[in-house]
XYZ file of C-alpha atoms in Angstrom:
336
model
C 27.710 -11.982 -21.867
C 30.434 -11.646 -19.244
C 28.656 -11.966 -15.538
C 29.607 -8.512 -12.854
C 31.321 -10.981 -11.234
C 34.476 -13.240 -11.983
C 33.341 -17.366 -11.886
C 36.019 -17.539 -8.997
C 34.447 -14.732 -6.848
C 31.223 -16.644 -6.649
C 32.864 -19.726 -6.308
C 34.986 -18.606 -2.886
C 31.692 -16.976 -1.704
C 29.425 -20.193 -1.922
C 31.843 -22.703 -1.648
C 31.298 -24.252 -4.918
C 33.601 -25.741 -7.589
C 34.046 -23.000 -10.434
C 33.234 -25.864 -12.812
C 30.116 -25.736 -11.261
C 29.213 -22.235 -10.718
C 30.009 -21.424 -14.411
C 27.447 -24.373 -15.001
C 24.897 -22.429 -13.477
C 25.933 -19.274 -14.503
C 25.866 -20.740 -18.533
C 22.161 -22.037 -17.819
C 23.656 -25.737 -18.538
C 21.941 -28.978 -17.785
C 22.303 -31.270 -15.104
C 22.463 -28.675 -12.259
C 20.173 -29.250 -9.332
C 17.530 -26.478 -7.735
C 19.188 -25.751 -4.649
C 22.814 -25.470 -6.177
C 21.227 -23.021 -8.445
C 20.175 -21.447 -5.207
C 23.126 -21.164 -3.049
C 25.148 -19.754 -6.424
C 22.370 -16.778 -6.843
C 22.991 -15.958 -2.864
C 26.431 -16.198 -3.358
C 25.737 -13.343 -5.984
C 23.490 -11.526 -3.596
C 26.392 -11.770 -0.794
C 28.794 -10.583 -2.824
C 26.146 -7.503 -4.225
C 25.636 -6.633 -0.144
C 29.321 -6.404 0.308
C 30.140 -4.457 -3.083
C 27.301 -1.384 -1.593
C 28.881 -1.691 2.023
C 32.737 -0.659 0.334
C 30.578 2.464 -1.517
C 28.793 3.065 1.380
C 31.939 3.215 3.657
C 32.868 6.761 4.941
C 29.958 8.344 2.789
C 28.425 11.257 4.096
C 24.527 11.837 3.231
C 22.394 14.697 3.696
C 18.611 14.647 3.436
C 15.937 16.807 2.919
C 12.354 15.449 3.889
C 9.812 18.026 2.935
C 6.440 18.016 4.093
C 3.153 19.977 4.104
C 1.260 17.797 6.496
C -0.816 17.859 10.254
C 2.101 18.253 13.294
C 0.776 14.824 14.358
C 1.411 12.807 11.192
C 5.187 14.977 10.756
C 6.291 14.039 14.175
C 5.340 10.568 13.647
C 7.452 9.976 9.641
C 10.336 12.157 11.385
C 10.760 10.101 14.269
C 10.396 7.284 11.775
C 12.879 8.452 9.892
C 15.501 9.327 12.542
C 15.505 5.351 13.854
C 16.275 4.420 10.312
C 19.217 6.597 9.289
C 21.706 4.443 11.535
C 20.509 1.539 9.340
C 22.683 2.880 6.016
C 25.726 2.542 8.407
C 28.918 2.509 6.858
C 27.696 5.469 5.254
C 26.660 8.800 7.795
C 23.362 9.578 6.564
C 21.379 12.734 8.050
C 18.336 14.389 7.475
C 16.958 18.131 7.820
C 13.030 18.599 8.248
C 11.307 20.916 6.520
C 7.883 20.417 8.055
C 4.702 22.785 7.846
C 0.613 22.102 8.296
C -0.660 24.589 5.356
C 0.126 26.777 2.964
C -0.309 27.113 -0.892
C 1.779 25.525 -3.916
C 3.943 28.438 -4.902
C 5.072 28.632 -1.259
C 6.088 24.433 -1.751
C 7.556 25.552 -4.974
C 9.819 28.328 -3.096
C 10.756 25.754 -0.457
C 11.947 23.564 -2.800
C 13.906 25.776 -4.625
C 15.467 27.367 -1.524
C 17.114 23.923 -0.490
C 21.016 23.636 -1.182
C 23.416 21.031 -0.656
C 20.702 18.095 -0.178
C 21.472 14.628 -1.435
C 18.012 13.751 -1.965
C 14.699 14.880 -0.951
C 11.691 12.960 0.590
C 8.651 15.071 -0.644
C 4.956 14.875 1.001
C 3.776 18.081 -1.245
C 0.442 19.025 -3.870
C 0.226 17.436 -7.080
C 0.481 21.223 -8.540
C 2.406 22.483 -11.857
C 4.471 24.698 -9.995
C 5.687 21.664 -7.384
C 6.260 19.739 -10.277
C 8.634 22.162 -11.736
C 10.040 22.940 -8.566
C 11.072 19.200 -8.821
C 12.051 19.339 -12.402
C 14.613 21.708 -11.304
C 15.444 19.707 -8.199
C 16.486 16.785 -10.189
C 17.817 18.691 -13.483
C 20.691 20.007 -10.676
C 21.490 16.268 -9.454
C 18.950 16.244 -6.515
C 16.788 12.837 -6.647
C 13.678 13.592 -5.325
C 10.776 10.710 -4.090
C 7.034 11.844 -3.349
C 5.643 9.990 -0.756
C 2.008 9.153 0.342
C 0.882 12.021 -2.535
C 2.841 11.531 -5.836
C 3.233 14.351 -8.299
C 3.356 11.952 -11.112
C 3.917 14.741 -13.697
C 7.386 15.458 -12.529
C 10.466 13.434 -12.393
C 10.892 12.107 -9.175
C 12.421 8.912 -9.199
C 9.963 7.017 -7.000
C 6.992 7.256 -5.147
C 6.344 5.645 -1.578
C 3.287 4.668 -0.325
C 0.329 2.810 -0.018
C -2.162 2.068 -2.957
C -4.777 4.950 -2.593
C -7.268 4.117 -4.354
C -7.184 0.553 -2.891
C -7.130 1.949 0.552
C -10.310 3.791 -0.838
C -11.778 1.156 -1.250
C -10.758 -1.176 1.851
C -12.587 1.435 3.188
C -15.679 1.104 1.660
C -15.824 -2.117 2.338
C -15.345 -2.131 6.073
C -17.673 0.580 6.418
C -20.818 -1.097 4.624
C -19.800 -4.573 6.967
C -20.128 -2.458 10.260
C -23.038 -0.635 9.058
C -24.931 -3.974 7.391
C -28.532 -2.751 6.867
C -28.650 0.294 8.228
C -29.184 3.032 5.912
C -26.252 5.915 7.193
C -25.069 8.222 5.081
C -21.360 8.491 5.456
C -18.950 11.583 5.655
C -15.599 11.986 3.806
C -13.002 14.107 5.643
C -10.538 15.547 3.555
C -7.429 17.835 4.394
C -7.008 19.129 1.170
C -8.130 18.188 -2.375
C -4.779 19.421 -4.086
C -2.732 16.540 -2.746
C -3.067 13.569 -4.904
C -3.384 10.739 -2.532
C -6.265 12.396 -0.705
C -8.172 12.276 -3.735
C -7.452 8.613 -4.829
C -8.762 7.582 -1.812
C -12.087 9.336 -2.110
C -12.685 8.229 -5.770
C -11.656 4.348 -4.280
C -14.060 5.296 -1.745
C -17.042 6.598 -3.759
C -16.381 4.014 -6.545
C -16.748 0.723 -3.926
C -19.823 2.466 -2.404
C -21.991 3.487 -5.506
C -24.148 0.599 -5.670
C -25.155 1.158 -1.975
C -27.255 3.966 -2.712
C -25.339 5.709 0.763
C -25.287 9.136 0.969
C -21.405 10.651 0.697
C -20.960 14.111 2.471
C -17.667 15.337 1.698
C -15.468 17.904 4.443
C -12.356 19.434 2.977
C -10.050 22.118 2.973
C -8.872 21.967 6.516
C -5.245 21.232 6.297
C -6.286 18.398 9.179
C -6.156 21.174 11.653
C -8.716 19.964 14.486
C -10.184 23.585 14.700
C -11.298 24.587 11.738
C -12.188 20.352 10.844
C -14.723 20.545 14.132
C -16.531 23.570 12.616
C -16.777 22.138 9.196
C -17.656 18.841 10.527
C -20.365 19.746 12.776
C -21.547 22.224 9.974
C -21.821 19.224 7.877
C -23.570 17.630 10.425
C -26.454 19.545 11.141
C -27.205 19.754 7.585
C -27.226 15.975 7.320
C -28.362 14.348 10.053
C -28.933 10.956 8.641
C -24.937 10.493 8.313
C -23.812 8.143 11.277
C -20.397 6.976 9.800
C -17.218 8.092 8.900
C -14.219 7.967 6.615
C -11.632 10.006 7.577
C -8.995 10.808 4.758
C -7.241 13.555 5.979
C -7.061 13.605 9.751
C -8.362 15.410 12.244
C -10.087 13.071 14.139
C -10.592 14.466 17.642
C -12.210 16.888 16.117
C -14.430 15.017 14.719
C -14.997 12.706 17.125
C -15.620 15.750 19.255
C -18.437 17.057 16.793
C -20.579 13.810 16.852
C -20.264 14.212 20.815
C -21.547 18.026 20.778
C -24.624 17.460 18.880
C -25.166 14.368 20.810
C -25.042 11.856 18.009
C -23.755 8.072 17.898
C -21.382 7.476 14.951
C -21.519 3.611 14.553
C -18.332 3.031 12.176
C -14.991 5.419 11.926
C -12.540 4.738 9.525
C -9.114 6.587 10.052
C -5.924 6.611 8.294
C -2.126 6.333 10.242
C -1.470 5.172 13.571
C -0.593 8.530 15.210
C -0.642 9.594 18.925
C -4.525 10.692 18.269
C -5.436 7.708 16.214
C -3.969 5.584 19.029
C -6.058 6.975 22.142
C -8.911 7.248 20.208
C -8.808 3.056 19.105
C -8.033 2.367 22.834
C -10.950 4.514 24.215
C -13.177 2.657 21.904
C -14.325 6.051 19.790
C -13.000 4.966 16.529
C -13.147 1.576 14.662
C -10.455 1.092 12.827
C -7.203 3.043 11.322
C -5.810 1.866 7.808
C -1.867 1.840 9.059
C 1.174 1.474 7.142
C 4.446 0.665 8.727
C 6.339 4.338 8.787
C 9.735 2.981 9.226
C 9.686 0.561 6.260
C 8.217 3.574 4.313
C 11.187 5.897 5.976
C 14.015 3.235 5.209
C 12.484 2.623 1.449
C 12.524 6.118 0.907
C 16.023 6.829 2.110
C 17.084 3.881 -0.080
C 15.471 4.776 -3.393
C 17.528 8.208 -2.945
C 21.015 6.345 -2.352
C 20.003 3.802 -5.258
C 19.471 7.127 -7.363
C 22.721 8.336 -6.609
C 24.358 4.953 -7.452
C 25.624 4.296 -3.648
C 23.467 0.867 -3.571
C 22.207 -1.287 -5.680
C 19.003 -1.190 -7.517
C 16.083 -3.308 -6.355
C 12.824 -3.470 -7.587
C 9.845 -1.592 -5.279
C 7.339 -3.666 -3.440
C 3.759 -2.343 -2.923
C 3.460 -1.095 0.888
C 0.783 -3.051 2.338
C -2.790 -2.002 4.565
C -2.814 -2.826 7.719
C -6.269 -2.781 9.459
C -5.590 -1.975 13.119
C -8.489 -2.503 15.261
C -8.220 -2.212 19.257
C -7.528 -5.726 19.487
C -4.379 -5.563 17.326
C -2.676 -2.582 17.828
C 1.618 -2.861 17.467
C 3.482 -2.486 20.765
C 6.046 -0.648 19.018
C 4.014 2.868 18.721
């Protein structure tokens, strides 16, 4: 089977005989390891160069879509905006469509009021109607990739993010070192059950903590707003006062932070998610223990690849998981 590239390409790029590199190429004998290796970054070189000359003089528009807390939206755009000069030759841009609640049908309308878009970036429910709003994305040429929250019923080409239900349960497990013996229930902050990811990460959660016997209060349905989270919090609260611990899915962590501190009660471990401006403050001043983190720009850049891969302006390569980082106060990155 004839190889993308002529033997005499690769040869000029590594330096090699084209004896050799068709040697290697033919999976012959006699060739050692690390000419083997410089041939397959000759083909990598030449790969780089070959998406640079598709890339050049491109122009790129992006949508990135997003029902999600102000905090976490300014954080992924921001994120996003470093990364677009990183596609250079190409000119890629992006327009924000960015709101904190609202209901499926309004996603659904959103999505099918974009035009012109090259791609879309999509934080959104895992609801029919945004999955058909995506259907119809894609069946008029628009990739689209979830990210965080997948709608896995649609046909997005990709999903970004962490492993939820292993974050879940990362968790679980920090929570039940920091608590040791004592016998705390725990409280689950949600912002909404409809997005996907939210909900992973509870059953992770739940799962890794069944044998403990704990007590699991869930809070939910507060878009991570900090108002209406304090009120459900501390409503949660006072019904349950043997909960001294926290896993926060969903945000809104002043809030409740601020609702242990009204009714006066210690909360010995806080697990966050994302290392936003609140999340930040509130590992410096000591008030929460840890924050489950994942590297926005990597996610940004992946994301914004995946849609230029789609659209056949760079070359495919395969997905790696997005790693957990546990950021304590000890270890926080002096980039954010």
């Amino acid at each position: 089977m004839p190889h993308r590239y002529k033997v005499r390409e690769i040869a000029q790029q590594s330096g090699l005989s084209e004896a050799t590199v068709d040697r290697v190429l033919n999976n012959r004998p006699g060739v050692r390891q690390n000419t083997i290796a410089e041939v397959n970054q000759a083909i990598a070189d030449l790969d780089k160069q070959r998406a640079q000359l598709r890339l050049n003089g491109r122009r790129y528009l992006i949508d990135v879509v997003m029902q999600t807390p102000r905090r976490f939206s300014d954080a992924f755009r921001a994120a996003v905006e470093a990364e677009l000069p990183a596609f250079a030759p190409a000119m890629v841009r992006a327009r924000f469509h960015l709101w904190e609640s609202g209901s499926a049908a309004q996603m659904a309308e959103a999505l099918d009021g974009i035009r012109g878009s090259h791609g879309v970036v999509l934080k959104a429910q895992d609801d029919p109607d945004v999955a058909e709003a995506i259907d119809r994305l894609v069946q008029s040429g628009v990739p689209v990739v979830t990210y965080t929250t997948d709608v896995p019923a649609s046909s997005r080409c990709g999903y970004v993010g962490i492993d939820n239900h292993g974050a879940g349960v990362t968790a679980a497990y920090l929570v039940e070192q920091w608590l040791a013996g004592s016998p705390s229930g725990v409280l689950i902050t949600l912002s909404r059950t409809v997005f996907r990811g939210e909900g992973e990460r509870e059953v992770g959660f739940r799962s890794a903590l069944r044998s403990s016997g704990r007590t699991v209060v869930e809070v939910s349905d507060s878009d991570g707003i900090d108002a209406t989270n304090e009120r459900l919090v501390l409503e949660a609260l006072e019904a349950n006062p043997g909960v001294e611990a926290v896993y926060s899915v969903g945000g809104g962590n002043l809030a409740t932070v601020a609702a242990f501190e009204r009714i006066g009660r210690d909360c010995k471990v806080f697990i966050a998610h994302d290392l936003d401006a609140d999340n930040r403050r509130l590992l410096r001043e000591g008030r929460i223990s840890a924050v489950l983190h994942i590297d926005l720009r990597a996610d940004a850049r992946l994301a914004l690849r995946l849609i230029l891969q789609e659209r056949g302006a760079l070359p495919v390569e395969p997905a790696r998981p997005v790693p957990i980082q546990i950021i304590t106060p000890y270890n926080l990155p002096v980039h954010y």
